[in-house]
Amino acid sequence: RQIAISFQEVKDEYYYENYDLFTDVEKVEREKKLQETLVQIKHRYGKNAILKGMNALDFATAKKRNTLIGGHNAY
């Protein structure tokens, strides 16, 4: 089976941002920079470079799931 996905007329999210009087613009910008940094770290060092604290528990599955491709071992 094959699935084809295409993107047309993709626009920067900058054009769709709306702020109101109660939005803290600096906080929104800080959060964007943080998320961008996290993506860059994961891209450079792998998916397991940054995980939530709960993923360090014994029963957590995030580290194992990051090594799977389509639910199968990636080895």
Backbone as ProteinMPNN parsed JSONL, in Angstrom:
{"seq_chain_A": "RQIAISFQEVKDEYYYENYDLFTDVEKVEREKKLQETLVQIKHRYGKNAILKGMNALDFATAKKRNTLIGGHNAY", "coords_chain_A": {"N_chain_A": [[0.834, -1.187, 0.0], [0.392, 2.259, -0.644], [0.73, 5.642, 0.282], [0.186, 8.885, -0.705], [1.278, 12.123, -0.032], [0.809, 15.542, -0.315], [1.784, 18.984, -0.296], [0.437, 22.142, -0.69], [0.675, 25.557, -1.446], [1.898, 26.37, 1.012], [2.228, 28.346, 3.814], [3.978, 30.687, 5.869], [3.65, 30.59, 9.403], [3.602, 33.027, 10.551], [1.892, 34.778, 9.254], [-0.597, 34.08, 10.165], [-0.847, 34.549, 12.83], [-2.538, 35.78, 15.622], [-3.019, 38.257, 17.976], [-4.321, 39.394, 21.085], [-5.409, 41.916, 23.444], [-4.703, 40.793, 25.844], [-2.693, 38.985, 25.497], [0.545, 37.939, 26.158], [3.083, 38.922, 24.428], [5.878, 38.687, 24.515], [6.191, 36.386, 26.05], [5.077, 34.49, 24.355], [6.889, 34.609, 22.211], [9.236, 33.76, 23.529], [8.504, 31.11, 24.1], [8.274, 30.083, 21.506], [10.959, 30.265, 20.65], [12.113, 28.491, 22.459], [10.865, 26.049, 21.744], [11.813, 25.826, 19.121], [14.55, 25.54, 19.624], [14.533, 23.084, 20.988], [13.718, 21.383, 18.912], [15.907, 21.632, 17.18], [17.964, 20.524, 18.77], [17.035, 17.868, 19.056], [17.091, 17.123, 16.392], [19.804, 17.22, 15.863], [21.043, 15.541, 17.823], [19.415, 13.333, 18.157], [16.27, 11.643, 18.853], [16.045, 10.825, 21.516], [17.507, 12.622, 22.966], [16.379, 14.712, 24.428], [13.977, 14.332, 26.795], [10.874, 14.122, 28.594], [10.657, 14.303, 32.183], [9.133, 12.233, 33.31], [9.571, 10.193, 31.577], [11.82, 8.922, 32.383], [11.209, 7.08, 34.235], [10.78, 3.672, 35.412], [8.736, 2.215, 34.08], [8.301, 3.598, 31.772], [7.944, 4.155, 28.222], [8.965, 5.698, 26.187], [11.701, 5.977, 25.329], [12.224, 3.466, 24.213], [10.239, 3.354, 22.24], [11.082, 5.372, 20.537], [13.072, 4.175, 19.12], [11.862, 2.535, 17.338], [10.527, 1.731, 14.109], [7.669, 2.264, 12.509], [6.472, 0.674, 14.445], [8.095, -1.518, 14.574], [11.265, -3.127, 15.24], [14.182, -1.186, 14.649], [16.552, -2.223, 13.825]], "CA_chain_A": [[0.0, 0.0, 0.0], [1.131, 3.507, -0.69], [-0.016, 6.861, 0.57], [0.872, 10.07, -1.214], [0.92, 13.351, 0.675], [1.377, 16.72, -0.969], [1.512, 20.262, 0.343], [0.319, 23.21, -1.663], [0.505, 26.902, -0.907], [2.304, 26.385, 2.413], [2.569, 29.71, 4.207], [4.588, 30.839, 7.174], [2.648, 30.807, 10.45], [3.633, 34.44, 10.918], [0.737, 35.456, 8.659], [-1.835, 33.659, 10.798], [-0.819, 34.824, 14.265], [-3.432, 36.831, 16.096], [-2.847, 38.579, 19.382], [-5.303, 40.321, 21.635], [-4.855, 42.792, 24.47], [-4.306, 40.022, 27.012], [-1.621, 38.072, 25.121], [1.897, 38.38, 26.472], [3.825, 38.649, 23.196], [7.223, 38.246, 24.881], [6.087, 35.001, 26.5], [4.845, 33.687, 23.154], [8.155, 34.57, 21.477], [10.141, 32.901, 24.295], [8.064, 29.731, 23.91], [8.645, 29.706, 20.138], [12.407, 30.055, 20.619], [12.369, 27.267, 23.208], [10.456, 24.918, 20.912], [12.75, 25.76, 18.003], [15.79, 24.994, 20.16], [14.31, 21.656, 21.244], [13.706, 20.688, 17.618], [17.28, 21.604, 16.686], [18.714, 19.561, 19.585], [16.587, 16.524, 18.69], [17.559, 16.845, 15.032], [21.26, 17.039, 15.887], [21.494, 14.476, 18.724], [18.483, 12.211, 18.166], [14.993, 11.821, 19.56], [16.196, 10.56, 22.948], [18.372, 13.633, 23.583], [15.573, 15.454, 25.398], [12.718, 13.675, 27.129], [10.24, 14.591, 29.825], [11.13, 13.609, 33.377], [8.375, 11.002, 33.551], [10.077, 9.154, 30.69], [12.958, 8.273, 33.027], [10.693, 6.07, 35.154], [10.999, 2.29, 34.994], [7.687, 1.719, 33.197], [8.155, 4.497, 30.619], [8.221, 3.487, 26.953], [9.354, 6.681, 25.167], [13.025, 5.67, 24.775], [12.093, 2.271, 23.373], [9.404, 3.678, 21.076], [11.847, 6.22, 19.623], [13.957, 3.337, 18.31], [11.038, 1.716, 16.452], [10.054, 2.29, 12.848], [6.382, 1.634, 12.203], [6.168, -0.326, 15.463], [9.025, -2.636, 14.469], [12.651, -2.78, 15.581], [14.887, -0.469, 13.586], [17.889, -2.808, 13.687]], "C_chain_A": [[0.872, 1.241, 0.0], [0.192, 4.657, -0.397], [0.808, 8.028, 0.059], [0.353, 11.3, -0.471], [1.577, 14.512, -0.061], [0.949, 17.972, -0.213], [1.47, 21.332, -0.729], [0.087, 24.526, -0.934], [0.785, 26.957, 0.596], [2.782, 27.789, 2.751], [3.16, 29.706, 5.605], [3.511, 31.136, 8.21], [2.585, 32.26, 10.903], [2.386, 35.165, 10.417], [-0.572, 35.139, 9.371], [-1.861, 33.895, 12.306], [-1.756, 35.979, 14.589], [-3.213, 37.031, 17.587], [-3.967, 39.5, 19.819], [-4.636, 41.139, 22.741], [-4.28, 42.028, 25.66], [-3.168, 39.039, 26.724], [-0.27, 38.692, 25.449], [2.798, 37.973, 25.303], [5.233, 38.145, 23.513], [7.222, 36.789, 25.315], [5.889, 34.064, 25.304], [6.141, 33.537, 22.353], [9.18, 33.681, 22.185], [9.802, 31.427, 24.086], [8.424, 29.237, 22.506], [10.136, 29.407, 20.039], [12.777, 28.765, 21.337], [12.031, 26.044, 22.364], [11.388, 24.734, 19.719], [14.083, 25.159, 18.438], [15.664, 23.505, 20.429], [14.334, 20.857, 19.951], [15.122, 20.575, 17.068], [18.128, 20.588, 17.45], [18.331, 18.137, 19.204], [17.062, 16.153, 17.292], [19.054, 16.513, 15.036], [21.685, 15.798, 16.674], [20.552, 13.281, 18.807], [17.282, 12.466, 19.047], [15.119, 11.652, 21.07], [17.087, 11.576, 23.655], [17.634, 14.409, 24.66], [14.251, 14.725, 25.566], [12.153, 14.298, 28.391], [10.74, 13.753, 31.005], [10.417, 12.307, 33.627], [8.848, 9.867, 32.649], [11.328, 8.481, 31.24], [12.501, 7.199, 34.012], [10.85, 4.673, 34.558], [9.983, 1.808, 33.956], [7.479, 2.591, 31.952], [8.59, 3.792, 29.333], [8.767, 4.428, 25.878], [10.697, 6.343, 24.531], [12.952, 4.487, 23.821], [11.313, 2.597, 22.102], [10.142, 4.557, 20.074], [12.8, 5.418, 18.752], [13.176, 2.484, 17.311], [10.704, 2.48, 15.167], [8.768, 1.551, 12.488], [6.018, 0.553, 13.193], [7.099, -1.517, 15.451], [10.431, -2.172, 14.835], [13.367, -2.174, 14.377], [16.272, -1.04, 13.342], [18.031, -3.551, 12.407]], "O_chain_A": [[1.958, 1.256, 0.579], [-0.98, 4.644, -0.775], [1.996, 8.139, 0.362], [-0.853, 11.484, -0.308], [2.763, 14.461, -0.387], [-0.105, 18.007, 0.421], [2.362, 21.416, -1.573], [-0.618, 24.579, 0.074], [0.002, 27.522, 1.358], [3.634, 28.35, 2.062], [2.871, 28.827, 6.417], [2.558, 31.86, 7.92], [1.628, 32.673, 11.559], [1.882, 36.067, 11.086], [-1.557, 35.857, 9.197], [-2.804, 33.481, 12.981], [-1.76, 37.01, 13.917], [-3.223, 36.074, 18.36], [-4.494, 40.284, 19.029], [-3.424, 41.05, 22.937], [-3.457, 42.564, 26.402], [-2.729, 38.33, 27.629], [0.018, 39.826, 25.066], [3.22, 36.821, 25.205], [5.727, 37.251, 22.826], [8.143, 36.039, 24.988], [6.466, 32.977, 25.255], [6.449, 32.447, 21.872], [9.911, 32.935, 21.533], [10.694, 30.596, 23.914], [8.837, 28.089, 22.344], [10.537, 28.419, 19.423], [13.651, 28.027, 20.882], [12.824, 25.106, 22.282], [11.712, 23.604, 19.352], [14.678, 24.364, 17.71], [16.583, 22.741, 20.133], [14.909, 19.77, 19.903], [15.498, 19.527, 16.542], [18.924, 19.87, 16.847], [19.205, 17.285, 19.045], [17.399, 14.997, 17.035], [19.507, 15.634, 14.303], [22.586, 15.076, 16.246], [20.874, 12.3, 19.477], [17.273, 13.378, 19.874], [14.373, 12.276, 21.824], [17.392, 11.403, 24.835], [18.212, 14.728, 25.699], [13.505, 14.528, 24.607], [12.876, 14.928, 29.162], [11.191, 12.622, 30.824], [11.03, 11.356, 34.112], [8.56, 8.701, 32.921], [11.846, 7.554, 30.618], [13.333, 6.481, 34.566], [11.03, 4.518, 33.35], [10.344, 1.064, 33.044], [6.568, 2.334, 31.166], [9.483, 2.944, 29.347], [9.01, 3.986, 24.755], [10.826, 6.415, 23.309], [13.55, 4.51, 22.745], [11.688, 2.163, 21.013], [9.857, 4.495, 18.878], [13.29, 5.929, 17.744], [13.785, 1.775, 16.511], [10.614, 3.708, 15.157], [8.789, 0.354, 12.2], [5.325, -0.399, 12.834], [6.917, -2.445, 16.239], [10.749, -0.986, 14.752], [13.175, -2.602, 13.239], [17.094, -0.386, 12.701], [19.095, -4.106, 12.13]]}, "name": "protein", "num_of_chains": 1, "seq": "RQIAISFQEVKDEYYYENYDLFTDVEKVEREKKLQETLVQIKHRYGKNAILKGMNALDFATAKKRNTLIGGHNAY"}
